[in-house]
Amino acid sequence: MAATAQAQTTVLAFDDLTPQQFGSNLVYQGYVFSPRYQFRIVPPGTLPHVSASNFLGITLSDSLGGSPNPLYRGSPGDNGLLHVSRLDNQPFSLDSLTAVGVLWGVSSSNGGGWGSSASGLASFSGPDWTHVSWLLFGAGSGDPRGFDNLSLTAVPEPGAFWLFGIGLAALALRRMAQGRPGH
């Protein structure tokens, strides 16, 4: 009987986070979001075409929904970058995301590259998006662009399952040895 690894899919919807701005790392559900400049948890209704839920906004704009942005540190035309990796540094796969606004692009540690021209659901598959160590999201200046419902699947650590299997085999052998007469 072989031990099989169970992949764990997590959908990051950001709805349980308070709308706020970040200039440093955010650790959320086992993933680390590291900004080049800044990013925000953006509340519903901030953009005309987004009203249902919070989303993770990546922006370098000096305004967001008409409010001045005191932490603006980019220069016009510069790009906001957001690096995403697992807290435990293990590989993961990008399954899907909902682009909010026109997301400038997403790249992966495996050479994947994707850009959106409109809001909506995007699905990912293939070697460029599986077993990655990081993702890099980018957005230009202007209205906040970002993503919501980020679906990521943690890739199980194969070594741990081998150790689990070896442990089960050892227990089975020990139990069989104890069942023999004279032991």
mmCIF file of C-alpha atoms in Angstrom:
data_model
loop_
_atom_site.group_PDB
_atom_site.id
_atom_site.type_symbol
_atom_site.label_atom_id
_atom_site.label_comp_id
_atom_site.label_asym_id
_atom_site.label_seq_id
_atom_site.Cartn_x
_atom_site.Cartn_y
_atom_site.Cartn_z
ATOM 1 C CA MET A 1 0.000 0.000 0.000
ATOM 2 C CA ALA A 2 1.630 3.245 -1.123
ATOM 3 C CA ALA A 3 1.157 6.555 0.653
ATOM 4 C CA THR A 4 -0.292 9.188 -1.639
ATOM 5 C CA ALA A 5 0.282 12.897 -1.270
ATOM 6 C CA GLN A 6 -2.769 15.088 -0.894
ATOM 7 C CA ALA A 7 -2.527 18.490 -2.529
ATOM 8 C CA GLN A 8 -4.191 21.314 -0.619
ATOM 9 C CA THR A 9 -5.937 24.017 -2.640
ATOM 10 C CA THR A 10 -6.441 27.403 -1.019
ATOM 11 C CA VAL A 11 -8.592 30.173 -2.458
ATOM 12 C CA LEU A 12 -7.440 33.545 -1.189
ATOM 13 C CA ALA A 13 -10.448 35.860 -1.333
ATOM 14 C CA PHE A 14 -9.120 38.580 1.034
ATOM 15 C CA ASP A 15 -12.671 39.239 2.313
ATOM 16 C CA ASP A 16 -11.680 38.607 5.932
ATOM 17 C CA LEU A 17 -8.978 41.298 5.844
ATOM 18 C CA THR A 18 -9.562 44.920 6.764
ATOM 19 C CA PRO A 19 -9.079 47.323 3.850
ATOM 20 C CA GLN A 20 -5.628 48.801 4.395
ATOM 21 C CA GLN A 21 -2.382 49.622 2.679
ATOM 22 C CA PHE A 22 0.865 47.677 3.002
ATOM 23 C CA GLY A 23 4.408 48.833 2.396
ATOM 24 C CA SER A 24 5.903 45.644 3.813
ATOM 25 C CA ASN A 25 5.155 41.916 3.774
ATOM 26 C CA LEU A 26 1.727 40.460 4.374
ATOM 27 C CA VAL A 27 1.563 36.827 5.531
ATOM 28 C CA TYR A 28 -1.848 35.401 4.689
ATOM 29 C CA GLN A 29 -3.018 31.784 4.823
ATOM 30 C CA GLY A 30 0.507 30.387 4.500
ATOM 31 C CA TYR A 31 1.631 32.704 1.683
ATOM 32 C CA VAL A 32 3.911 35.753 1.811
ATOM 33 C CA PHE A 33 3.067 38.832 -0.283
ATOM 34 C CA SER A 34 6.123 41.086 -0.646
ATOM 35 C CA PRO A 35 5.683 44.428 -2.416
ATOM 36 C CA ARG A 36 8.236 46.399 -4.367
ATOM 37 C CA TYR A 37 6.444 49.554 -3.295
ATOM 38 C CA GLN A 38 2.996 48.956 -1.856
ATOM 39 C CA PHE A 39 -0.275 47.138 -2.202
ATOM 40 C CA ARG A 40 -3.686 47.346 -0.584
ATOM 41 C CA ILE A 41 -6.638 45.334 0.507
ATOM 42 C CA VAL A 42 -9.207 47.353 -1.430
ATOM 43 C CA PRO A 43 -12.816 47.583 -0.222
ATOM 44 C CA PRO A 44 -15.885 46.868 -2.331
ATOM 45 C CA GLY A 45 -17.158 49.772 -4.410
ATOM 46 C CA THR A 46 -13.749 51.421 -4.861
ATOM 47 C CA LEU A 47 -13.886 50.821 -8.593
ATOM 48 C CA PRO A 48 -17.100 51.091 -10.612
ATOM 49 C CA HIS A 49 -16.766 47.536 -11.988
ATOM 50 C CA VAL A 50 -15.857 45.953 -8.630
ATOM 51 C CA SER A 51 -18.521 45.964 -5.955
ATOM 52 C CA ALA A 52 -18.856 42.437 -4.607
ATOM 53 C CA SER A 53 -15.878 41.937 -2.297
ATOM 54 C CA ASN A 54 -12.477 43.029 -1.101
ATOM 55 C CA PHE A 55 -9.576 42.340 -3.433
ATOM 56 C CA LEU A 56 -5.822 42.645 -3.354
ATOM 57 C CA GLY A 57 -4.949 45.816 -5.231
ATOM 58 C CA ILE A 58 -1.534 46.555 -6.659
ATOM 59 C CA THR A 59 -1.061 50.204 -7.456
ATOM 60 C CA LEU A 60 1.465 52.998 -7.575
ATOM 61 C CA SER A 61 -1.130 55.626 -8.261
ATOM 62 C CA ASP A 62 -1.082 58.727 -6.082
ATOM 63 C CA SER A 63 -4.818 58.335 -5.624
ATOM 64 C CA LEU A 64 -7.150 55.456 -4.991
ATOM 65 C CA GLY A 65 -10.841 56.099 -5.380
ATOM 66 C CA GLY A 66 -10.215 59.851 -5.289
ATOM 67 C CA SER A 67 -8.297 59.777 -1.985
ATOM 68 C CA PRO A 68 -4.670 60.898 -1.836
ATOM 69 C CA ASN A 69 -2.224 58.102 -1.223
ATOM 70 C CA PRO A 70 0.331 59.235 1.387
ATOM 71 C CA LEU A 71 2.559 56.192 0.890
ATOM 72 C CA TYR A 72 3.057 56.681 -2.845
ATOM 73 C CA ARG A 73 6.744 56.012 -3.444
ATOM 74 C CA GLY A 74 6.877 55.205 -7.128
ATOM 75 C CA SER A 75 7.380 57.558 -10.001
ATOM 76 C CA PRO A 76 4.832 58.043 -12.802
ATOM 77 C CA GLY A 77 5.067 55.201 -15.271
ATOM 78 C CA ASP A 78 6.862 52.964 -12.771
ATOM 79 C CA ASN A 79 5.406 49.535 -12.102
ATOM 80 C CA GLY A 80 4.187 48.062 -8.853
ATOM 81 C CA LEU A 81 5.460 44.529 -8.308
ATOM 82 C CA LEU A 82 4.179 42.011 -5.812
ATOM 83 C CA HIS A 83 6.163 38.829 -5.119
ATOM 84 C CA VAL A 84 4.182 35.849 -3.783
ATOM 85 C CA SER A 85 5.694 32.701 -2.271
ATOM 86 C CA ARG A 86 4.790 30.141 0.365
ATOM 87 C CA LEU A 87 5.772 30.878 3.937
ATOM 88 C CA ASP A 88 7.458 27.447 4.204
ATOM 89 C CA ASN A 89 9.287 27.974 0.853
ATOM 90 C CA GLN A 90 7.688 24.837 -0.613
ATOM 91 C CA PRO A 91 6.457 24.769 -4.234
ATOM 92 C CA PHE A 92 2.878 25.518 -5.221
ATOM 93 C CA SER A 93 0.748 25.818 -8.336
ATOM 94 C CA LEU A 94 -1.330 28.707 -9.638
ATOM 95 C CA ASP A 95 -4.773 27.399 -10.603
ATOM 96 C CA SER A 96 -6.817 30.537 -11.250
ATOM 97 C CA LEU A 97 -7.429 34.140 -10.302
ATOM 98 C CA THR A 98 -9.945 36.863 -10.968
ATOM 99 C CA ALA A 99 -8.260 39.875 -12.554
ATOM 100 C CA VAL A 100 -9.576 43.179 -11.222
ATOM 101 C CA GLY A 101 -9.058 46.075 -13.577
ATOM 102 C CA VAL A 102 -6.395 45.431 -16.176
ATOM 103 C CA LEU A 103 -3.735 43.430 -14.365
ATOM 104 C CA TRP A 104 -0.413 44.337 -15.935
ATOM 105 C CA GLY A 105 0.958 40.811 -15.764
ATOM 106 C CA VAL A 106 1.879 37.678 -13.856
ATOM 107 C CA SER A 107 5.096 35.709 -14.197
ATOM 108 C CA SER A 108 6.320 32.557 -12.465
ATOM 109 C CA SER A 109 9.607 31.030 -11.365
ATOM 110 C CA ASN A 110 9.138 28.463 -14.160
ATOM 111 C CA GLY A 111 9.046 31.057 -16.927
ATOM 112 C CA GLY A 112 5.298 31.589 -17.123
ATOM 113 C CA GLY A 113 4.041 34.910 -18.394
ATOM 114 C CA TRP A 114 0.468 36.184 -18.617
ATOM 115 C CA GLY A 115 -1.237 39.555 -18.964
ATOM 116 C CA SER A 116 -4.866 40.561 -18.946
ATOM 117 C CA SER A 117 -6.675 43.093 -21.052
ATOM 118 C CA ALA A 118 -9.867 43.073 -18.971
ATOM 119 C CA SER A 119 -11.288 42.011 -15.621
ATOM 120 C CA GLY A 120 -12.387 38.423 -15.271
ATOM 121 C CA LEU A 121 -11.503 34.845 -14.392
ATOM 122 C CA ALA A 122 -8.253 33.393 -15.695
ATOM 123 C CA SER A 123 -7.220 29.735 -15.373
ATOM 124 C CA PHE A 124 -3.649 28.444 -15.450
ATOM 125 C CA SER A 125 -2.173 25.005 -16.145
ATOM 126 C CA GLY A 126 0.949 23.407 -17.511
ATOM 127 C CA PRO A 127 4.576 23.412 -16.441
ATOM 128 C CA ASP A 128 4.882 27.204 -16.328
ATOM 129 C CA TRP A 129 2.351 27.412 -13.494
ATOM 130 C CA THR A 130 2.857 24.175 -11.515
ATOM 131 C CA HIS A 131 5.513 23.472 -8.890
ATOM 132 C CA VAL A 132 6.589 27.122 -8.840
ATOM 133 C CA SER A 133 8.569 28.719 -6.035
ATOM 134 C CA TRP A 134 7.224 32.230 -6.646
ATOM 135 C CA LEU A 135 4.808 34.374 -8.634
ATOM 136 C CA LEU A 136 5.336 38.009 -9.547
ATOM 137 C CA PHE A 137 2.328 40.252 -10.119
ATOM 138 C CA GLY A 138 2.738 43.628 -11.740
ATOM 139 C CA ALA A 139 0.629 46.709 -12.275
ATOM 140 C CA GLY A 140 1.332 50.080 -13.782
ATOM 141 C CA SER A 141 0.304 53.439 -12.415
ATOM 142 C CA GLY A 142 -3.287 54.575 -12.594
ATOM 143 C CA ASP A 143 -6.381 52.942 -11.195
ATOM 144 C CA PRO A 144 -5.730 50.065 -8.842
ATOM 145 C CA ARG A 145 -5.284 46.792 -10.599
ATOM 146 C CA GLY A 146 -5.142 43.559 -8.778
ATOM 147 C CA PHE A 147 -6.646 40.180 -8.254
ATOM 148 C CA ASP A 148 -9.165 38.323 -6.158
ATOM 149 C CA ASN A 149 -10.024 34.675 -5.531
ATOM 150 C CA LEU A 150 -6.428 33.599 -6.039
ATOM 151 C CA SER A 151 -6.526 29.786 -6.189
ATOM 152 C CA LEU A 152 -3.212 28.163 -5.233
ATOM 153 C CA THR A 153 -2.438 24.490 -4.641
ATOM 154 C CA ALA A 154 0.327 23.554 -2.229
ATOM 155 C CA VAL A 155 2.542 20.843 -3.690
ATOM 156 C CA PRO A 156 3.040 18.141 -1.044
ATOM 157 C CA GLU A 157 6.545 17.440 0.162
ATOM 158 C CA PRO A 158 7.412 13.992 -1.274
ATOM 159 C CA GLY A 159 10.026 13.255 1.391
ATOM 160 C CA ALA A 160 7.486 13.521 4.183
ATOM 161 C CA PHE A 161 5.245 10.950 2.518
ATOM 162 C CA TRP A 162 8.156 8.552 2.018
ATOM 163 C CA LEU A 163 8.980 8.850 5.711
ATOM 164 C CA PHE A 164 5.338 8.258 6.590
ATOM 165 C CA GLY A 165 5.280 5.134 4.390
ATOM 166 C CA ILE A 166 8.504 3.799 5.904
ATOM 167 C CA GLY A 167 7.086 4.404 9.393
ATOM 168 C CA LEU A 168 3.919 2.475 8.531
ATOM 169 C CA ALA A 169 5.955 -0.408 7.130
ATOM 170 C CA ALA A 170 8.107 -0.506 10.289
ATOM 171 C CA LEU A 171 5.010 -0.599 12.491
ATOM 172 C CA ALA A 172 3.517 -3.405 10.401
ATOM 173 C CA LEU A 173 6.748 -5.454 10.636
ATOM 174 C CA ARG A 174 6.923 -4.894 14.380
ATOM 175 C CA ARG A 175 3.316 -5.981 14.823
ATOM 176 C CA MET A 176 3.909 -9.111 12.727
ATOM 177 C CA ALA A 177 7.006 -9.939 14.789
ATOM 178 C CA GLN A 178 5.063 -9.531 18.057
ATOM 179 C CA GLY A 179 2.371 -11.893 16.779
ATOM 180 C CA ARG A 180 4.809 -14.829 16.373
ATOM 181 C CA PRO A 181 5.006 -17.458 19.133
ATOM 182 C CA GLY A 182 7.940 -16.910 21.469
ATOM 183 C CA HIS A 183 7.982 -13.105 21.120
#
